[in-house]
mmCIF file of C-alpha atoms in Angstrom:
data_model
loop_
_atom_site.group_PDB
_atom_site.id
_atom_site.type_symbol
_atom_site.label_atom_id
_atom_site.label_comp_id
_atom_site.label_asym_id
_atom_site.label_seq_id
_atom_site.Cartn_x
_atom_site.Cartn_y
_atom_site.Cartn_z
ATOM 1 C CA UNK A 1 -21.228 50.681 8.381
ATOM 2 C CA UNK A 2 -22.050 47.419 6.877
ATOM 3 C CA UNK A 3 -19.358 45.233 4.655
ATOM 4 C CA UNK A 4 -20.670 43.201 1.992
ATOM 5 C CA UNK A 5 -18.687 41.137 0.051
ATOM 6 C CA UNK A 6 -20.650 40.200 -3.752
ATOM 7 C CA UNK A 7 -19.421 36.775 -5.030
ATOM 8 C CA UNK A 8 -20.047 35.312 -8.259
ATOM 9 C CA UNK A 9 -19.111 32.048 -8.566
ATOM 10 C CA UNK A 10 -15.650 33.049 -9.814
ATOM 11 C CA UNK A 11 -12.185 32.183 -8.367
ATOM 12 C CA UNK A 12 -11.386 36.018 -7.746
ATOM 13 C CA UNK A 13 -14.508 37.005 -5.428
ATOM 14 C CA UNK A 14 -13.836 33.388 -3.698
ATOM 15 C CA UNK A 15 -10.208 33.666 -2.919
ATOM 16 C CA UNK A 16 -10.923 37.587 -1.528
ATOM 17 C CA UNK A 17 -14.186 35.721 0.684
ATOM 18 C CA UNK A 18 -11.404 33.516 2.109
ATOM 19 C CA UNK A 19 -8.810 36.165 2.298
ATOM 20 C CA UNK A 20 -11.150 38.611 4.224
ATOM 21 C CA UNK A 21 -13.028 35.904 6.165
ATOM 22 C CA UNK A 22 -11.007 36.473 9.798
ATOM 23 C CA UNK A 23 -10.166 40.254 8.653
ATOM 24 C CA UNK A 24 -13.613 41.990 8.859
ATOM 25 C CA UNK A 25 -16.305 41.086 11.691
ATOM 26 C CA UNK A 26 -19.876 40.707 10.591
ATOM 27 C CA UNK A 27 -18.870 40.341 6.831
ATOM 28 C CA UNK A 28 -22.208 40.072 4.856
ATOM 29 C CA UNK A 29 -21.639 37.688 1.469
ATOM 30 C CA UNK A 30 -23.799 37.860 -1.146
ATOM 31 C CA UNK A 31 -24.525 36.282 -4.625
ATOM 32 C CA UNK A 32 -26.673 38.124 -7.320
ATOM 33 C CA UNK A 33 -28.453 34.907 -8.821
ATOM 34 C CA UNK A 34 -30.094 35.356 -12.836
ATOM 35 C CA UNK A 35 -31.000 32.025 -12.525
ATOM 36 C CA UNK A 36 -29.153 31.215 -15.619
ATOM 37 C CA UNK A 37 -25.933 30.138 -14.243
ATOM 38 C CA UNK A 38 -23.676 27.230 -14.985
ATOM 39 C CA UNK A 39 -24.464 24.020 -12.757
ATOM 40 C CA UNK A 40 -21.228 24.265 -11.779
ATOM 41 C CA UNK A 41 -21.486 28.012 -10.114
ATOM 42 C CA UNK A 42 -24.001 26.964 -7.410
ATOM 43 C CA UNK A 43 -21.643 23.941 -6.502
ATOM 44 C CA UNK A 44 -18.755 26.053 -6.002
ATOM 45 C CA UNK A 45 -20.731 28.584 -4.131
ATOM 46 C CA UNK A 46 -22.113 25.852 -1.756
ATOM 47 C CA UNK A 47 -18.633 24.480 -0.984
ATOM 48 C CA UNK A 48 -17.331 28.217 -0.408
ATOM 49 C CA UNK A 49 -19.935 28.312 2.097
ATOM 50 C CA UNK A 50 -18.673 25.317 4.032
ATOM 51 C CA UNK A 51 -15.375 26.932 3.999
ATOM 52 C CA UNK A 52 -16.305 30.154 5.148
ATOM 53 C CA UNK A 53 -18.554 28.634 7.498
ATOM 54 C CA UNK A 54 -21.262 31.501 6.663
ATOM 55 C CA UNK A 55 -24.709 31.869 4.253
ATOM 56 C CA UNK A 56 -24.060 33.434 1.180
ATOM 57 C CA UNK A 57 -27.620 35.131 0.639
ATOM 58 C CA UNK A 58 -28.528 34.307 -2.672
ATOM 59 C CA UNK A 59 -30.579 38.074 -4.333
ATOM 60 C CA UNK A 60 -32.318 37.732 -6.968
ATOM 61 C CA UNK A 61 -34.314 40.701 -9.301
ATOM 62 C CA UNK A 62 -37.848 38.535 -8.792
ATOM 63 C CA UNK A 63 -38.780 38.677 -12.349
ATOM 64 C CA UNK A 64 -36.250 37.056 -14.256
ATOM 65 C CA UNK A 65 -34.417 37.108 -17.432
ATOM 66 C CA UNK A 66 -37.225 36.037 -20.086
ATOM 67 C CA UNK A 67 -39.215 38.759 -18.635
ATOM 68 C CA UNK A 68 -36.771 41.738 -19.343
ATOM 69 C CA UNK A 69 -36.057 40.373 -22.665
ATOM 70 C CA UNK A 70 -39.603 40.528 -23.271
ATOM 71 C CA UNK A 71 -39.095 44.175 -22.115
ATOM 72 C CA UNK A 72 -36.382 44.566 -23.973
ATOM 73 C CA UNK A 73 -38.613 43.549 -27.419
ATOM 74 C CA UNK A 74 -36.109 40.384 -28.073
ATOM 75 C CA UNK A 75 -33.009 42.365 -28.619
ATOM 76 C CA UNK A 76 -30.253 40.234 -26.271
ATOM 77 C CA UNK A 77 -27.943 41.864 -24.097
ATOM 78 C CA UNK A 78 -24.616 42.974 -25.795
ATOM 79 C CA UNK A 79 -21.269 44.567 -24.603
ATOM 80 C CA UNK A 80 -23.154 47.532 -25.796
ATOM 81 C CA UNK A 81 -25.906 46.829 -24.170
ATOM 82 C CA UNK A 82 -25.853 45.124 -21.062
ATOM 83 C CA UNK A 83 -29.352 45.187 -19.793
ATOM 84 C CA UNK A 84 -28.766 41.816 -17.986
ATOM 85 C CA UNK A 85 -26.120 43.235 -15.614
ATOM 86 C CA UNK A 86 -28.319 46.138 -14.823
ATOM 87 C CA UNK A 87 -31.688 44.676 -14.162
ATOM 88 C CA UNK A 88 -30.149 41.410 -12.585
ATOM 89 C CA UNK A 89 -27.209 41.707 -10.776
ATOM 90 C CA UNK A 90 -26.737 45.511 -10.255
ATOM 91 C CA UNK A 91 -30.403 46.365 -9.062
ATOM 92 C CA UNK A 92 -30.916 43.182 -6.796
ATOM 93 C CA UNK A 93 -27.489 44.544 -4.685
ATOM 94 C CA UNK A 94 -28.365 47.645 -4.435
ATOM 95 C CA UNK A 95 -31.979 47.009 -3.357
ATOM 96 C CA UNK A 96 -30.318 45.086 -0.605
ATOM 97 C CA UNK A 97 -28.308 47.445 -0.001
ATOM 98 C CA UNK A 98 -30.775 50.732 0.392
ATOM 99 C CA UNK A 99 -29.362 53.490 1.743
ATOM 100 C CA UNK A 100 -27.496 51.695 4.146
ATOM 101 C CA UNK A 101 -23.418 53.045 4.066
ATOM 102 C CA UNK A 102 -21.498 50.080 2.792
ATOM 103 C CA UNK A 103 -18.018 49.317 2.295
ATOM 104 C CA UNK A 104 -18.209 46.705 -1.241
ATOM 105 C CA UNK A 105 -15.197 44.582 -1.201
ATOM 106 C CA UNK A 106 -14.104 43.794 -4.512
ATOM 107 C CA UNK A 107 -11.974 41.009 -6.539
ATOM 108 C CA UNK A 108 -9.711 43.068 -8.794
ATOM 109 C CA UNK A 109 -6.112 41.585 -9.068
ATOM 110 C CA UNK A 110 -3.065 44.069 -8.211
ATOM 111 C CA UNK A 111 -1.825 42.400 -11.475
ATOM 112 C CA UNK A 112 -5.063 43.143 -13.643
ATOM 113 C CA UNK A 113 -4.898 46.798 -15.631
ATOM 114 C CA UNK A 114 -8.606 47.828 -14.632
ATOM 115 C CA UNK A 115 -10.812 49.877 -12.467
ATOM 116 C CA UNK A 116 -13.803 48.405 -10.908
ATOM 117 C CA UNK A 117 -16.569 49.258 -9.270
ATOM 118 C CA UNK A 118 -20.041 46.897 -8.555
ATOM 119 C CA UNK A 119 -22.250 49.917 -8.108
ATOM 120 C CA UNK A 120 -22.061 53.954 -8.422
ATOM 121 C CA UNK A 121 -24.601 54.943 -5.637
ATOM 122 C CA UNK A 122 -22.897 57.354 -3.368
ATOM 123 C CA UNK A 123 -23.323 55.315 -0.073
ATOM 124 C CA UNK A 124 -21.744 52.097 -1.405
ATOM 125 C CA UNK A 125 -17.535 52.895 -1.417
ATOM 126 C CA UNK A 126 -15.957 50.088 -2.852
ATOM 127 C CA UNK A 127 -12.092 48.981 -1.834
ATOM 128 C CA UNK A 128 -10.007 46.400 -3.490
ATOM 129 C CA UNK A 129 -7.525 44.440 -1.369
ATOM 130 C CA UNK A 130 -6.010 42.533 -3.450
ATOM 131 C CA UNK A 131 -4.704 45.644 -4.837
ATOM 132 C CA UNK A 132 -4.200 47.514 -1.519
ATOM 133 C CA UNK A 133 -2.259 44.487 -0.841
ATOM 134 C CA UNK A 134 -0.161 43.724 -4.024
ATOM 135 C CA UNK A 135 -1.728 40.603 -4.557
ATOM 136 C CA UNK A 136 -1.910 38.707 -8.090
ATOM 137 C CA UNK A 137 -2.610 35.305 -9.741
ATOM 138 C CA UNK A 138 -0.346 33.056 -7.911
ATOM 139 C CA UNK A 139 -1.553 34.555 -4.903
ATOM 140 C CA UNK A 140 -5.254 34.193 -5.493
ATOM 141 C CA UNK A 141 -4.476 30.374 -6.860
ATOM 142 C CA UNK A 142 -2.786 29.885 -3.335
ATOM 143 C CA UNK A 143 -5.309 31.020 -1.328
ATOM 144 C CA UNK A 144 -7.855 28.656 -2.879
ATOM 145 C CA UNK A 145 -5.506 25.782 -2.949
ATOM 146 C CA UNK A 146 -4.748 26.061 0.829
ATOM 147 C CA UNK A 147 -8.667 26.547 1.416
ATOM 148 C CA UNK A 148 -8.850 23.119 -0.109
ATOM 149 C CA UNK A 149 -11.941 24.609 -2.653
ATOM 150 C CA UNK A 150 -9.587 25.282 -5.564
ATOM 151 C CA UNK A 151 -10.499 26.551 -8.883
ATOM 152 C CA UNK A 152 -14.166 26.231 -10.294
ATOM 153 C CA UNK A 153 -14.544 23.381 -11.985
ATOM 154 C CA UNK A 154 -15.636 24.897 -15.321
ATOM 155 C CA UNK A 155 -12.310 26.274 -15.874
ATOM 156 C CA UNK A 156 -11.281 23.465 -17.699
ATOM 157 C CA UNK A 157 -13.280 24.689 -20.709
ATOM 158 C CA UNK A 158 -14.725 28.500 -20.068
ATOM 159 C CA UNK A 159 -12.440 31.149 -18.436
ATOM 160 C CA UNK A 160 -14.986 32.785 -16.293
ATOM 161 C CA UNK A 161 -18.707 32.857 -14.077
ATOM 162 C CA UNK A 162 -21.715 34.417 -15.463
ATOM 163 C CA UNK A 163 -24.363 33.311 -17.372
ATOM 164 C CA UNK A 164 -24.774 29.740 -19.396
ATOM 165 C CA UNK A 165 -25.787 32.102 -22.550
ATOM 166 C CA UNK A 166 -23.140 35.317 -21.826
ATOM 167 C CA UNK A 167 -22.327 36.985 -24.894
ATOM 168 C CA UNK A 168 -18.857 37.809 -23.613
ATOM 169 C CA UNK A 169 -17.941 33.832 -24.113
ATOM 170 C CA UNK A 170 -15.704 33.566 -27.033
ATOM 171 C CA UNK A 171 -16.165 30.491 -29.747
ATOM 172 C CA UNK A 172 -14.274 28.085 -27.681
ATOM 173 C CA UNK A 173 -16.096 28.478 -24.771
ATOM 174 C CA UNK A 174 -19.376 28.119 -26.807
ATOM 175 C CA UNK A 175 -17.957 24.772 -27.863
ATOM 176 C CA UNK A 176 -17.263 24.044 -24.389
ATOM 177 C CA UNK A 177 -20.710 24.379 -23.538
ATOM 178 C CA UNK A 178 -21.911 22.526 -26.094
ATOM 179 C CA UNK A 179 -19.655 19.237 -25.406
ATOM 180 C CA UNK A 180 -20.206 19.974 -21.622
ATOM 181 C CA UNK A 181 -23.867 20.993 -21.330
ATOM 182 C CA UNK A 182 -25.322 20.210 -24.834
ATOM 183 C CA UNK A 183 -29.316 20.913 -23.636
ATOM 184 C CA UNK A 184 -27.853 24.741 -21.856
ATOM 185 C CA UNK A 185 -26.714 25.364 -25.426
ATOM 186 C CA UNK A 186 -29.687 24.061 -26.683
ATOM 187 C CA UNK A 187 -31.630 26.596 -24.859
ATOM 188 C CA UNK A 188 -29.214 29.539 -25.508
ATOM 189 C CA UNK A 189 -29.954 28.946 -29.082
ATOM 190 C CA UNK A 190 -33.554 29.152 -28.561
ATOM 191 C CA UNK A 191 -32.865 32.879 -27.779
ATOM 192 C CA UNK A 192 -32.093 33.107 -30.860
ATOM 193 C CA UNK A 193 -34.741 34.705 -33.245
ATOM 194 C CA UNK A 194 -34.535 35.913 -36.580
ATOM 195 C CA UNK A 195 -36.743 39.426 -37.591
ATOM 196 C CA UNK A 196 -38.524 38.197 -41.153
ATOM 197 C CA UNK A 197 -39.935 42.078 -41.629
ATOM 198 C CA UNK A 198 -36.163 43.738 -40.864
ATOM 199 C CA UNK A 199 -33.835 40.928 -42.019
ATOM 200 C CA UNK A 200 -32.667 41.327 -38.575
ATOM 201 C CA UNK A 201 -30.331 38.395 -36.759
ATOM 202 C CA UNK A 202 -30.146 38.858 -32.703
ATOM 203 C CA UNK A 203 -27.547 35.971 -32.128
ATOM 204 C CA UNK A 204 -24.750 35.577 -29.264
ATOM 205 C CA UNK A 205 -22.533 35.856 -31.605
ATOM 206 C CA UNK A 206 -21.805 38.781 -33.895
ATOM 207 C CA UNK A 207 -21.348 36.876 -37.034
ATOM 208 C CA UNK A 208 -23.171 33.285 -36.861
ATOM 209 C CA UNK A 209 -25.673 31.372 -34.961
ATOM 210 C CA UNK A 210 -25.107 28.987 -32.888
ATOM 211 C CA UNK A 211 -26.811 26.493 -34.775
ATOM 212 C CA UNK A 212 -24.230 27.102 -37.151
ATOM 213 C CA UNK A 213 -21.875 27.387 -34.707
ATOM 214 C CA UNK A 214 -22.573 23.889 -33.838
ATOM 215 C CA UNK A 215 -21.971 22.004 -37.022
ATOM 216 C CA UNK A 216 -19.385 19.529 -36.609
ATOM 217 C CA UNK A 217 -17.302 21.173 -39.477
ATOM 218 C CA UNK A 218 -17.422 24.710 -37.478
ATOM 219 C CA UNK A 219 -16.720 22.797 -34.274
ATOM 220 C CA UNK A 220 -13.655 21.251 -35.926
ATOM 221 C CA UNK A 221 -12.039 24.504 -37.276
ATOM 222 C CA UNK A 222 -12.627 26.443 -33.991
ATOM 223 C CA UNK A 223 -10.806 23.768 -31.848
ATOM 224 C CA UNK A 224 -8.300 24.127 -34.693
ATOM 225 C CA UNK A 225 -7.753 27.487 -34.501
ATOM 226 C CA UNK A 226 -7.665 27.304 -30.907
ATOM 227 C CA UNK A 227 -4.866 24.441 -30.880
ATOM 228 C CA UNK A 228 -3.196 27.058 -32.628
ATOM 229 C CA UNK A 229 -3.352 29.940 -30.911
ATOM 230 C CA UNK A 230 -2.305 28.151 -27.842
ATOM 231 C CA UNK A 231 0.699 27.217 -29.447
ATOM 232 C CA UNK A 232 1.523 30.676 -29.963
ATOM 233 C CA UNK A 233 1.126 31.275 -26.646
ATOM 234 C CA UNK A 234 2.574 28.376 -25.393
ATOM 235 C CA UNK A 235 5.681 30.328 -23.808
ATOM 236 C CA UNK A 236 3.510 32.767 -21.531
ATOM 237 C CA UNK A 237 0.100 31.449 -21.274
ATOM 238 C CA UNK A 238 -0.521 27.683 -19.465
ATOM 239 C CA UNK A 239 -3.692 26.939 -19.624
ATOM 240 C CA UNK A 240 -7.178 27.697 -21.622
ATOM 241 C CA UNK A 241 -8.396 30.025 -18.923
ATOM 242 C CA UNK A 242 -5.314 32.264 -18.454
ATOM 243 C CA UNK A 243 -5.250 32.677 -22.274
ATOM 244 C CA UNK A 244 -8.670 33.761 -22.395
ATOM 245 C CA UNK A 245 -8.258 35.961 -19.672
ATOM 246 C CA UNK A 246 -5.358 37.941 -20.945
ATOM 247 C CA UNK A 247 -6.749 38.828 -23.952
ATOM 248 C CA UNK A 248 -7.713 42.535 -24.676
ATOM 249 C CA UNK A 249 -10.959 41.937 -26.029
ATOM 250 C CA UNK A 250 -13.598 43.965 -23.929
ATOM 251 C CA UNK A 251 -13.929 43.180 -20.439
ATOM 252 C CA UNK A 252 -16.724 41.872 -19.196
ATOM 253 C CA UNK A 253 -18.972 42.989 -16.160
ATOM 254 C CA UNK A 254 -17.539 42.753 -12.804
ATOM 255 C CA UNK A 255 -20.173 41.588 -10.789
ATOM 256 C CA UNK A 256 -21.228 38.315 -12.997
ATOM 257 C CA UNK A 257 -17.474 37.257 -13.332
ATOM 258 C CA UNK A 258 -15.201 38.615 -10.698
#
């Protein structure tokens, strides 16, 4: 039996790395790499390394995003169609995997209303200890303080891990990568593409582009709406992160964001 542990560059996986690191003997740690993550997801994986004193082996699907979007005939991966998940994060694990039996240790919060699961193939069986263990925010917040890695350092402005370009961001975060990493927003809008013959927009974002996005009037009312809604929320919600995160907007994918 083999016990592989899939981080992502987010503070859930990396607290339950730390958690489990003296728990389970032989603990492989992995990271499913598109080679579109944020700058600030390899640092935070290379410092989790120090602390667990182990390699994270870094899979990747060999071919790349810009070649299944070619595939894929342009159309960008959606919450209804997450073809970036599949092809590069799913399908590099579970060809390192094979048919090897595997226990998949997995990030979910005994606070967090959710199932999980990083892959369906009958040899993997996933357990979550957090949950086995009753443990929830303040407890994974702990565990990273005391590590001495704390939280990733893009929390300040985007809630999770995943890719620069995810279409799960909301219009804050997009802002945040904008002021943050102006030429990674640069070349998320260059995804962008507009179909002349079908009137077609394939955008991030449902209902504007990110070059319109991006105009300093749009960039004004967003934070303003934001400063807003955090007021509302003032009571039960601290910071940007936590706010984002309790939202009931569709989840996103486990295994780019645990």
């Amino acid at each position: 039996m083999r016990h592989i542990l899939c981080v992502s560059g987010g503070k859930d996986s990396a607290a339950l790395a730390i958690y489990m690191r003296d728990k389970v003997p032989g603990m492989e740690y992995v990271f499913c790499d598109t080679e579109k993550e944020l700058p600030e997801t390899y640092e935070y994986l290379a410092r989790l390394e120090g602390i667990l004193g182990k390699t994270i082996v870094t899979l990747k699907d060999g071919r790349g995003f810009d070649h299944w979007l070619e595939i894929f005939r342009g159309y960008l991966p959606s919450s209804r169609m997450r073809w970036c998940t599949r092809h590069l994060k799913l399908h590099p694990f579970e060809r390192y995997v094979g048919d090897s039996a595997v226990t998949s240790y997995v990030g979910i919060r005994a606070d967090e209303d959710r199932e999980g699961y990083i892959s369906t193939k009958p040899n993997i069986k996933a357990l979550f200890p957090f949950k086995e263990d009753g443990l929830g925010y303040p407890d994974i917040v702990r565990i990273l303080e005391e590590s001495g890695i704390g939280m990733p350092q893009y929390r300040t402005w985007r809630s999770r891990s995943g890719c620069f370009f995810c279409f799960f961001q909301q219009k804050i975060e997009w802002v945040g990568l904008l002021e943050h990493h102006p030429h990674l927003f640069e070349l998320a809008s260059q995804y962008e593409k507009y179909d002349e013959s079908s009137g077609r927009r394939f955008t991030w974002c449902d209902n504007e582009s990110l070059e319109e996005l991006s105009r300093p009037e749009r960039v004004a009312t967003i934070k303003t709406e934001h400063a807003r809604r955090m007021e509302r929320n003032l009571v039960a919600h601290i910071t940007l992160a936590e706010i984002l995160e309790d939202d009931s907007w569709e989840r996103p994918c486990l295994v780019c964001t645990l």
